PDB file of C-alpha atoms in Angstrom:
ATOM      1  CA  UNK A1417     -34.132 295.145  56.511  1.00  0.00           C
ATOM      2  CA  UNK A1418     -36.488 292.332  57.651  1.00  0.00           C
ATOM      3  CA  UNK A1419     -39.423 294.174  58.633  1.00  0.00           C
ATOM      4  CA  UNK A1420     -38.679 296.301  55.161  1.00  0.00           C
ATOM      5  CA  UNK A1421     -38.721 292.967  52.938  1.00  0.00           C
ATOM      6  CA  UNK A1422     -41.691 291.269  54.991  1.00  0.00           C
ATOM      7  CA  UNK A1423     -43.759 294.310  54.651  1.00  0.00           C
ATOM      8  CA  UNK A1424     -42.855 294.772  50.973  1.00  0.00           C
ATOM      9  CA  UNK A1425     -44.131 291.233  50.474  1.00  0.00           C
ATOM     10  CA  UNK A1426     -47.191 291.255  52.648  1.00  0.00           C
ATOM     11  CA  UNK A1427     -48.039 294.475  49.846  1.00  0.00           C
ATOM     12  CA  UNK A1428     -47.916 292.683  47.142  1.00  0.00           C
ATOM     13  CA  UNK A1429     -51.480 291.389  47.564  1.00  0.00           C
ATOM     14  CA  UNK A1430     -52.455 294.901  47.231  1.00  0.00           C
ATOM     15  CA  UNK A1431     -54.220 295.478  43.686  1.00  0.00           C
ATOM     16  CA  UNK A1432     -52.390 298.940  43.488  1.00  0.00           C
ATOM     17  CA  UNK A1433     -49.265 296.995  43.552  1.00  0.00           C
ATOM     18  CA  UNK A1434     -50.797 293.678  41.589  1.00  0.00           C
ATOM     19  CA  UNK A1435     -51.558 296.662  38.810  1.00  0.00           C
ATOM     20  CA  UNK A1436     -47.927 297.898  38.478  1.00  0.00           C
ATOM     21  CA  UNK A1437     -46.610 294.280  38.787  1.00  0.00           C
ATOM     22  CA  UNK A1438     -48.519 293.057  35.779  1.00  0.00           C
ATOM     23  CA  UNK A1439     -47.325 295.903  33.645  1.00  0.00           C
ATOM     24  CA  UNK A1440     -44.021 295.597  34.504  1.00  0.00           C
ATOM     25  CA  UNK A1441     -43.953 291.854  33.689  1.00  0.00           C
ATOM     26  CA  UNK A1442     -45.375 292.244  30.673  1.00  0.00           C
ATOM     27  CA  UNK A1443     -43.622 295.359  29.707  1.00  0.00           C
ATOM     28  CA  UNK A1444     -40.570 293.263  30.052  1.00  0.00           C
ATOM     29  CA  UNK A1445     -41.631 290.393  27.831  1.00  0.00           C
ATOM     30  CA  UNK A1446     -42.652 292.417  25.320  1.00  0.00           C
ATOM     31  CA  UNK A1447     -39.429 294.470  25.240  1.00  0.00           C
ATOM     32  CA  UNK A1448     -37.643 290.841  24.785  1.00  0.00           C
ATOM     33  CA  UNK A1449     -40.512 289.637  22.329  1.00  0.00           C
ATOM     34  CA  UNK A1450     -39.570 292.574  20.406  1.00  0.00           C
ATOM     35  CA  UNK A1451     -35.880 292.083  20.433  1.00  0.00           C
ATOM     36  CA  UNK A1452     -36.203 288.421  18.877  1.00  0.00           C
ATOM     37  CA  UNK A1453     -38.751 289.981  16.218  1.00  0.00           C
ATOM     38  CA  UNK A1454     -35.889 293.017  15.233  1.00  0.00           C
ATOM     39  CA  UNK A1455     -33.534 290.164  15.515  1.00  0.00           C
ATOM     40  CA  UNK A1456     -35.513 287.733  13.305  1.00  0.00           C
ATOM     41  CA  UNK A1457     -35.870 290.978  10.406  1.00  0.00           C
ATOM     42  CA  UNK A1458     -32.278 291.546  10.754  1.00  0.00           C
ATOM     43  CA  UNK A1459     -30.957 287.916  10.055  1.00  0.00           C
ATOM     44  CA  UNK A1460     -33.688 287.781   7.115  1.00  0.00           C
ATOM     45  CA  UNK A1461     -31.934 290.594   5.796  1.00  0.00           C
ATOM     46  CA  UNK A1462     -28.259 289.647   6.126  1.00  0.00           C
ATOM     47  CA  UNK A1463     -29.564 286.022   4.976  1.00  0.00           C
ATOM     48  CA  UNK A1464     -30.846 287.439   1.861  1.00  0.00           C
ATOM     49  CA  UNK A1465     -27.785 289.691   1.019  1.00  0.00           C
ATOM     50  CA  UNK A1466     -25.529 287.046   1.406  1.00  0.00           C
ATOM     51  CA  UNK A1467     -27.842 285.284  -0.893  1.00  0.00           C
ATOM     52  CA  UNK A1468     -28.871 282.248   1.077  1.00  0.00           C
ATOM     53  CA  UNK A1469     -32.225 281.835  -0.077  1.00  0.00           C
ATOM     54  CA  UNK A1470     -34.911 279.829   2.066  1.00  0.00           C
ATOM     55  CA  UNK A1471     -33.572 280.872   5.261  1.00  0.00           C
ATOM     56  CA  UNK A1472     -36.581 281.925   6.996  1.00  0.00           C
ATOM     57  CA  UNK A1473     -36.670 278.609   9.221  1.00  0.00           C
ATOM     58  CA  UNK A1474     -32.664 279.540  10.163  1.00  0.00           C
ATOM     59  CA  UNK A1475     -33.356 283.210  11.142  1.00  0.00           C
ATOM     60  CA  UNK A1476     -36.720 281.961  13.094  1.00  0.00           C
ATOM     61  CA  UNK A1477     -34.567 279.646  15.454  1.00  0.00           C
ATOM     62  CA  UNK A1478     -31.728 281.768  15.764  1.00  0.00           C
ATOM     63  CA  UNK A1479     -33.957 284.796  16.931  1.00  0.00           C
ATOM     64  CA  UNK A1480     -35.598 283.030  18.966  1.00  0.00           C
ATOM     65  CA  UNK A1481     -32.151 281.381  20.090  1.00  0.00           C
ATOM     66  CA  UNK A1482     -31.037 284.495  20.198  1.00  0.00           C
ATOM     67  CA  UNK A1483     -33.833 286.115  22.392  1.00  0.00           C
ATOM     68  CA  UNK A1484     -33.983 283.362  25.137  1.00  0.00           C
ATOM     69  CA  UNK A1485     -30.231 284.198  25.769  1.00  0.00           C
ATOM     70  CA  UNK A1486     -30.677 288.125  25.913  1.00  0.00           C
ATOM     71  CA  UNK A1487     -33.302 287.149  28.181  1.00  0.00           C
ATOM     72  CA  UNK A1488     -31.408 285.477  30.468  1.00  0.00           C
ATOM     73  CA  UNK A1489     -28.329 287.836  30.331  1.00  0.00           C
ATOM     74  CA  UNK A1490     -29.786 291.204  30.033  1.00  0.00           C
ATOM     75  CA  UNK A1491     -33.064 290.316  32.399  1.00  0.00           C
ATOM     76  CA  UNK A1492     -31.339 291.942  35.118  1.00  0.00           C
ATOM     77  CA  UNK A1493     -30.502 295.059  32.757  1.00  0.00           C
ATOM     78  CA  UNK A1494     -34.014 295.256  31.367  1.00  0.00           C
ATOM     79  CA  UNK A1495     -36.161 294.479  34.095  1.00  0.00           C
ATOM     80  CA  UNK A1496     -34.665 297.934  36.057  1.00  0.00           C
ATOM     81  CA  UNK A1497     -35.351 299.812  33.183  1.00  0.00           C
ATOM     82  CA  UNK A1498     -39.054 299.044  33.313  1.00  0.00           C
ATOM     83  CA  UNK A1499     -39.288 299.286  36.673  1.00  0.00           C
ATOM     84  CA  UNK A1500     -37.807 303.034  36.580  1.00  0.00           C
ATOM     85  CA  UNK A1501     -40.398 303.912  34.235  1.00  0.00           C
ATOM     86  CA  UNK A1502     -43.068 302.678  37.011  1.00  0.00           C
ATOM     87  CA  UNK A1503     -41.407 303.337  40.439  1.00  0.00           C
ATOM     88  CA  UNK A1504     -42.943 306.346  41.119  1.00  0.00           C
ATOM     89  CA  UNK A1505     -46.252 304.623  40.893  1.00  0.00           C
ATOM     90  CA  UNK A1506     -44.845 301.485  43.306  1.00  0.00           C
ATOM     91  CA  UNK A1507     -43.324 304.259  45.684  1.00  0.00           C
ATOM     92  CA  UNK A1508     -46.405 306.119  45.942  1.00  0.00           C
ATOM     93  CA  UNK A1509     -48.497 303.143  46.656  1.00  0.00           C
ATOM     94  CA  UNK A1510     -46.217 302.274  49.711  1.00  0.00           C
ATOM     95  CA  UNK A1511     -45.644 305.656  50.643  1.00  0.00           C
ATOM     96  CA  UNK A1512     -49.155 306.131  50.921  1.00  0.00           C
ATOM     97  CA  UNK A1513     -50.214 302.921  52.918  1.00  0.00           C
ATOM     98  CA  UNK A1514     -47.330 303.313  55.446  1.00  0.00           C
ATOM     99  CA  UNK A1515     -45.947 307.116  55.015  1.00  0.00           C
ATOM    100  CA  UNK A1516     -49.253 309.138  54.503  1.00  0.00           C
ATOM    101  CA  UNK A1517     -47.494 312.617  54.936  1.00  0.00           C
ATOM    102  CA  UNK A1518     -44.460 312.007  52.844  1.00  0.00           C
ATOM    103  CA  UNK A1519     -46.688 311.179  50.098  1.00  0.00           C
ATOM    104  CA  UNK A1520     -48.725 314.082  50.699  1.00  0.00           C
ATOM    105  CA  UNK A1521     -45.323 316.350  49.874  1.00  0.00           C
ATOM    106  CA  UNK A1522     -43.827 314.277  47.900  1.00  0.00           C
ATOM    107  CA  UNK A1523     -43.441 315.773  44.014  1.00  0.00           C
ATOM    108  CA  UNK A1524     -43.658 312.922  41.327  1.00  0.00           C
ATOM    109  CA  UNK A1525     -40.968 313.118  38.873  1.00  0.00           C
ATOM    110  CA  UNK A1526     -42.817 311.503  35.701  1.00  0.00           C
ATOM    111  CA  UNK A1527     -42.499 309.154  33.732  1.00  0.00           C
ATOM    112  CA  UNK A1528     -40.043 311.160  31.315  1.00  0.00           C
ATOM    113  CA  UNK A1529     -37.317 311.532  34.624  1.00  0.00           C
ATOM    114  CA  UNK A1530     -38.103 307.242  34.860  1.00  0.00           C
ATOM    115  CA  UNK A1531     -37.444 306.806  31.815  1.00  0.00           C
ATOM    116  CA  UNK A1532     -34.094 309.010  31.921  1.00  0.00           C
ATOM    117  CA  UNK A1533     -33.063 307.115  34.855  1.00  0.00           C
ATOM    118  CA  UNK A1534     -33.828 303.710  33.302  1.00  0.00           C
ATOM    119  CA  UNK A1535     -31.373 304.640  30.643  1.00  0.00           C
ATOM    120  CA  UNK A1536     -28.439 305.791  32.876  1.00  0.00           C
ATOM    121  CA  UNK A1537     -29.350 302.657  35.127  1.00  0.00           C
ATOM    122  CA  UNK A1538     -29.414 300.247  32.239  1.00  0.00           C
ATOM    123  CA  UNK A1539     -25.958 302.290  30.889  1.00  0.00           C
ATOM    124  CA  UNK A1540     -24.120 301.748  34.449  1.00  0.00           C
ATOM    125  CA  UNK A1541     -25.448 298.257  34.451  1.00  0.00           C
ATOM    126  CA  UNK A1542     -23.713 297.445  30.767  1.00  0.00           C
ATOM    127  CA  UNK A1543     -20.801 299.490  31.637  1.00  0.00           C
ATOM    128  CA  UNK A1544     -19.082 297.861  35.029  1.00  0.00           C
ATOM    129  CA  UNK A1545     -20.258 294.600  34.030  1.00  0.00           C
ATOM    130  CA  UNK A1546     -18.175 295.036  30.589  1.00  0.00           C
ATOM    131  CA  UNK A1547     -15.546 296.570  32.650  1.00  0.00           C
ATOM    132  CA  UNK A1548     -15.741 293.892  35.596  1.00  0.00           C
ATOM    133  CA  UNK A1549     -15.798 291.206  32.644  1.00  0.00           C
ATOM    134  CA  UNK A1550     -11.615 290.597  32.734  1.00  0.00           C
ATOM    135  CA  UNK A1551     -12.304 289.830  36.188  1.00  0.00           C
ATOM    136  CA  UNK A1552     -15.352 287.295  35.886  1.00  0.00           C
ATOM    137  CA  UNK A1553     -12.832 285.637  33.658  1.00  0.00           C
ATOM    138  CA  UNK A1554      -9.706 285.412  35.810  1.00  0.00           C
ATOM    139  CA  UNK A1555     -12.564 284.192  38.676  1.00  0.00           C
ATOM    140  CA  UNK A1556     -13.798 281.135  36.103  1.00  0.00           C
ATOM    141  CA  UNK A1557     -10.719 279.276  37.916  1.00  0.00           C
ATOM    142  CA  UNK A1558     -12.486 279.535  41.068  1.00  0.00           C
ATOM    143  CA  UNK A1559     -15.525 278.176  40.523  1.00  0.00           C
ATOM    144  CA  UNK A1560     -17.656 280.577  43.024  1.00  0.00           C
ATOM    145  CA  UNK A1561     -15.644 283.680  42.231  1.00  0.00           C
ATOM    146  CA  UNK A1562     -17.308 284.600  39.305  1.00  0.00           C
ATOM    147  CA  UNK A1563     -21.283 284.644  41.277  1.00  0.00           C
ATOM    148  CA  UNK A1564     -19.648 286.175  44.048  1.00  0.00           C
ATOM    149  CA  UNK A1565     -18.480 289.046  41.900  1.00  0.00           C
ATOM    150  CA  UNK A1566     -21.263 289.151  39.753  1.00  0.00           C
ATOM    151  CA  UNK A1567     -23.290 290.086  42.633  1.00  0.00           C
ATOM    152  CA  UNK A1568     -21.164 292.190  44.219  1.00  0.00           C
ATOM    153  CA  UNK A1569     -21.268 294.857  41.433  1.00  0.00           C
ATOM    154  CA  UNK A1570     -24.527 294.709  40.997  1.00  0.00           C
ATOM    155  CA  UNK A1571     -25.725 294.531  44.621  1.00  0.00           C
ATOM    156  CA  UNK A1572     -23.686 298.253  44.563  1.00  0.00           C
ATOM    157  CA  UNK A1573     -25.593 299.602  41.275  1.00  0.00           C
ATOM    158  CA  UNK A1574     -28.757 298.390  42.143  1.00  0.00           C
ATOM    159  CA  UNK A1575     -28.540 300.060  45.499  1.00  0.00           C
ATOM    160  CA  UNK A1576     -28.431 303.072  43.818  1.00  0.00           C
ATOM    161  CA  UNK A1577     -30.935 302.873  41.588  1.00  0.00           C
ATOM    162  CA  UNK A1578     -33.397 301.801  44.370  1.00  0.00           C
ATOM    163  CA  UNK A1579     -32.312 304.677  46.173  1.00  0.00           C
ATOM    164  CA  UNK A1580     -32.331 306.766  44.268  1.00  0.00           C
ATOM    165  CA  UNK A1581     -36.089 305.833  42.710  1.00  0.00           C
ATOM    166  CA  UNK A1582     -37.678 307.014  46.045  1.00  0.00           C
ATOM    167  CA  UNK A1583     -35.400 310.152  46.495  1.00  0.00           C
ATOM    168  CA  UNK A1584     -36.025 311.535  43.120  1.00  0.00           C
ATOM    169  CA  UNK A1585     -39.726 311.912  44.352  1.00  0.00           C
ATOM    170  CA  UNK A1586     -38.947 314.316  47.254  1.00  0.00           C
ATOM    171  CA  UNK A1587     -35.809 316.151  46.124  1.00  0.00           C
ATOM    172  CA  UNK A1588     -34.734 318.862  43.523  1.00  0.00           C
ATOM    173  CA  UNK A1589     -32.107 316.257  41.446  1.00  0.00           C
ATOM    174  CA  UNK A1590     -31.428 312.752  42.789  1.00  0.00           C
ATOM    175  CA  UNK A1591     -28.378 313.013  41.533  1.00  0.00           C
ATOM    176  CA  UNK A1592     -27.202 315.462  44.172  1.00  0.00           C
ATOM    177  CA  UNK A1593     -28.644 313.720  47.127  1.00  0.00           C
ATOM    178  CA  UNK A1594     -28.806 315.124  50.582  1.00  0.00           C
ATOM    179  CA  UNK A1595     -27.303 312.835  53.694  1.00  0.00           C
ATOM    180  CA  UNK A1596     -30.992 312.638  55.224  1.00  0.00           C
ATOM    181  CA  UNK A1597     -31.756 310.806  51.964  1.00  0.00           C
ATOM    182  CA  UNK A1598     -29.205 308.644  51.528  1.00  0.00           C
ATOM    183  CA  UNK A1599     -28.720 304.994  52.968  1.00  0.00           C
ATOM    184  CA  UNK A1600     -26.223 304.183  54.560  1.00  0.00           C
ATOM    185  CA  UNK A1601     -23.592 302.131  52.484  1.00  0.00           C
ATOM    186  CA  UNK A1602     -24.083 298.645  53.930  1.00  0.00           C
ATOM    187  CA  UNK A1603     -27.298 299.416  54.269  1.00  0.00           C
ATOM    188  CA  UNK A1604     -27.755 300.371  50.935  1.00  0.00           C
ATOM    189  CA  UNK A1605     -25.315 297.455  49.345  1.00  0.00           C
ATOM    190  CA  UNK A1606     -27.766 294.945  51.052  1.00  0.00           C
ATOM    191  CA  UNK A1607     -30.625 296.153  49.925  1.00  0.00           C
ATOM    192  CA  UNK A1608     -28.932 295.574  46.593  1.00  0.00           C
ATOM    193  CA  UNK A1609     -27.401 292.485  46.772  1.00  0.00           C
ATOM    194  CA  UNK A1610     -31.012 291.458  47.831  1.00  0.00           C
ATOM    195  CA  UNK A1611     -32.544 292.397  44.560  1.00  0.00           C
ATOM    196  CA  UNK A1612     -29.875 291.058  42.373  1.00  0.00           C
ATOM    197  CA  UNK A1613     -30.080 287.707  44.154  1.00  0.00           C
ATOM    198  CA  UNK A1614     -33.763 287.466  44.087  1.00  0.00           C
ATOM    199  CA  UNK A1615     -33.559 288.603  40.242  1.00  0.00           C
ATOM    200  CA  UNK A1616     -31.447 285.656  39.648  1.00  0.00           C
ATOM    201  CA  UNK A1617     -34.046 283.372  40.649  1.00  0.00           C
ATOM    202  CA  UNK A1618     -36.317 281.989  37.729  1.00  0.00           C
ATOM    203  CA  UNK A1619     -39.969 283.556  38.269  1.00  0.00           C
ATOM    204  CA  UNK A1620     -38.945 285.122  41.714  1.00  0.00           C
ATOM    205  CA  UNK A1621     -37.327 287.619  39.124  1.00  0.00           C
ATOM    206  CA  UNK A1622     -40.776 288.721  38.027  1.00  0.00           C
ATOM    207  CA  UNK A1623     -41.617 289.661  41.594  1.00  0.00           C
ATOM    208  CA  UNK A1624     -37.957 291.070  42.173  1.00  0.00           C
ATOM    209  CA  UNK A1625     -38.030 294.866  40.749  1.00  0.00           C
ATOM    210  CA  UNK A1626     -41.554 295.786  42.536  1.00  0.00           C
ATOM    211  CA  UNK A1627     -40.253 293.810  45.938  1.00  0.00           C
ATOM    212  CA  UNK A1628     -36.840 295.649  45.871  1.00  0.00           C
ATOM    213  CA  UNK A1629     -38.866 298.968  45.082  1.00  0.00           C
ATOM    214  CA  UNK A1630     -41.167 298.580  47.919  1.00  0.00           C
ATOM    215  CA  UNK A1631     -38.177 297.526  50.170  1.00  0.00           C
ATOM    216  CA  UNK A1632     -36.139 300.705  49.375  1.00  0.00           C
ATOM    217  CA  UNK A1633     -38.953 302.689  50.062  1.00  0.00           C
ATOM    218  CA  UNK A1634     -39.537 301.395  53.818  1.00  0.00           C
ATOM    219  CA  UNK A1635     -35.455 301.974  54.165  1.00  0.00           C
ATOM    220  CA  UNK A1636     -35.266 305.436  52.943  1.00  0.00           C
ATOM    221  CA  UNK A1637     -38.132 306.590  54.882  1.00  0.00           C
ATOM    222  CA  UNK A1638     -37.382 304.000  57.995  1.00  0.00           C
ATOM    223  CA  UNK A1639     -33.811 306.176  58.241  1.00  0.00           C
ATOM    224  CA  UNK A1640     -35.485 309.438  58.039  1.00  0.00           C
ATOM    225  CA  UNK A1641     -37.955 308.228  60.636  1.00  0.00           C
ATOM    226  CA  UNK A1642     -35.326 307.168  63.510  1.00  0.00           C
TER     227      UNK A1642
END
């Protein structure tokens, strides 16, 4: 896991990798600029059937109210879905610096399969954190229980997803995985929890989805190594 995560960093100097990080980042922001301009239409429009005139000014601050919290709720969410759209790109490049002949057989799935896999990512993300959300509340008593569980279900889906990103370029379905391509669970729950902490952290996050990429990578093809 260490030599995975310092490698993974040391590759982000790469301009392959600097390429992919800049359009996920900005990908990301625009996906969130775009939110707080649908949400700044919509509030024009339910401002102007409930016949509050001159509420432009309102509906400006509460989108962009509005946007700012998405952001910080859903970055997590919406940050994997990009990145699914580009992880074949972010696999190859580290496949190809450190795993020459897997790239060589490997059979990218597209950007179409990404973006399929975004989706159910970005579903099972919405999903067990609604259904984990009686819990987070119980935990607010606590203090640290709530953090601790937060991460804990996501550390297991976004273990997964990593997974799963560099599997789906060297098998028929990824959702059917063989043994030989699947991490172990503590492995894989780490390698999680890894990415959900470092997406947590402001402007680390940027750096998270293309680090945890990279990382899964060197894991996936580490165990098929040994």
């Amino acid at each position: 896991m260490i030599q995975a995560f310092t490698r993974s960093l040391a590759q982000l100097t790469d301009r392959t990798i600097l390429a992919i990080l800049l359009k996920v980042i900005l990908l990301t922001i625009l996906l969130f600029i775009l939110f707080g301009v649908a949400a700044y239409f919509g509030l024009v429009w339910l401002f102007a059937w409930l016949g509050w005139t001159g509420g432009g000014f309102a509906a400006a601050t509460a989108a962009a109210l509005i946007a700012i919290l998405t952001g910080l709720l859903l970055f997590r969410i919406v940050a994997i879905f990009v990145l699914n759209i580009f992880s074949d790109d972010i696999v190859d490049a580290v496949e190809r610096r450190y795993y020459p002949g897997r790239a060589e057989t490997a059979k990218p799935p597209g950007y179409a399969i990404g973006i399929k896999m975004g989706l159910a990512s970005a579903g099972r993300a919405l999903g067990y954190n609604i259904l984990a959300a009686p819990l987070y509340v119980v935990l607010l008593v606590t203090g640290i229980g709530v953090p601790i569980a937060f991460f804990a279900v996501n550390g297991l889906l976004l273990g997964r997803d990593l997974q799963d990103m560099v599997a789906a370029r060297h098998v028929v379905d990824y959702r059917n995985l063989a043994a030989e391509w699947s991490l172990p669970k503590a492995q894989r729950f780490l390698l999680g929890l890894i990415a959900a902490l470092l997406l947590a952290i402001p402007f680390v996050n940027f750096l998270a989805p293309v680090l945890a990429a990279a990382m899964a990578t060197h894991l996936v093809h580490g165990r098929r190594k040994t």
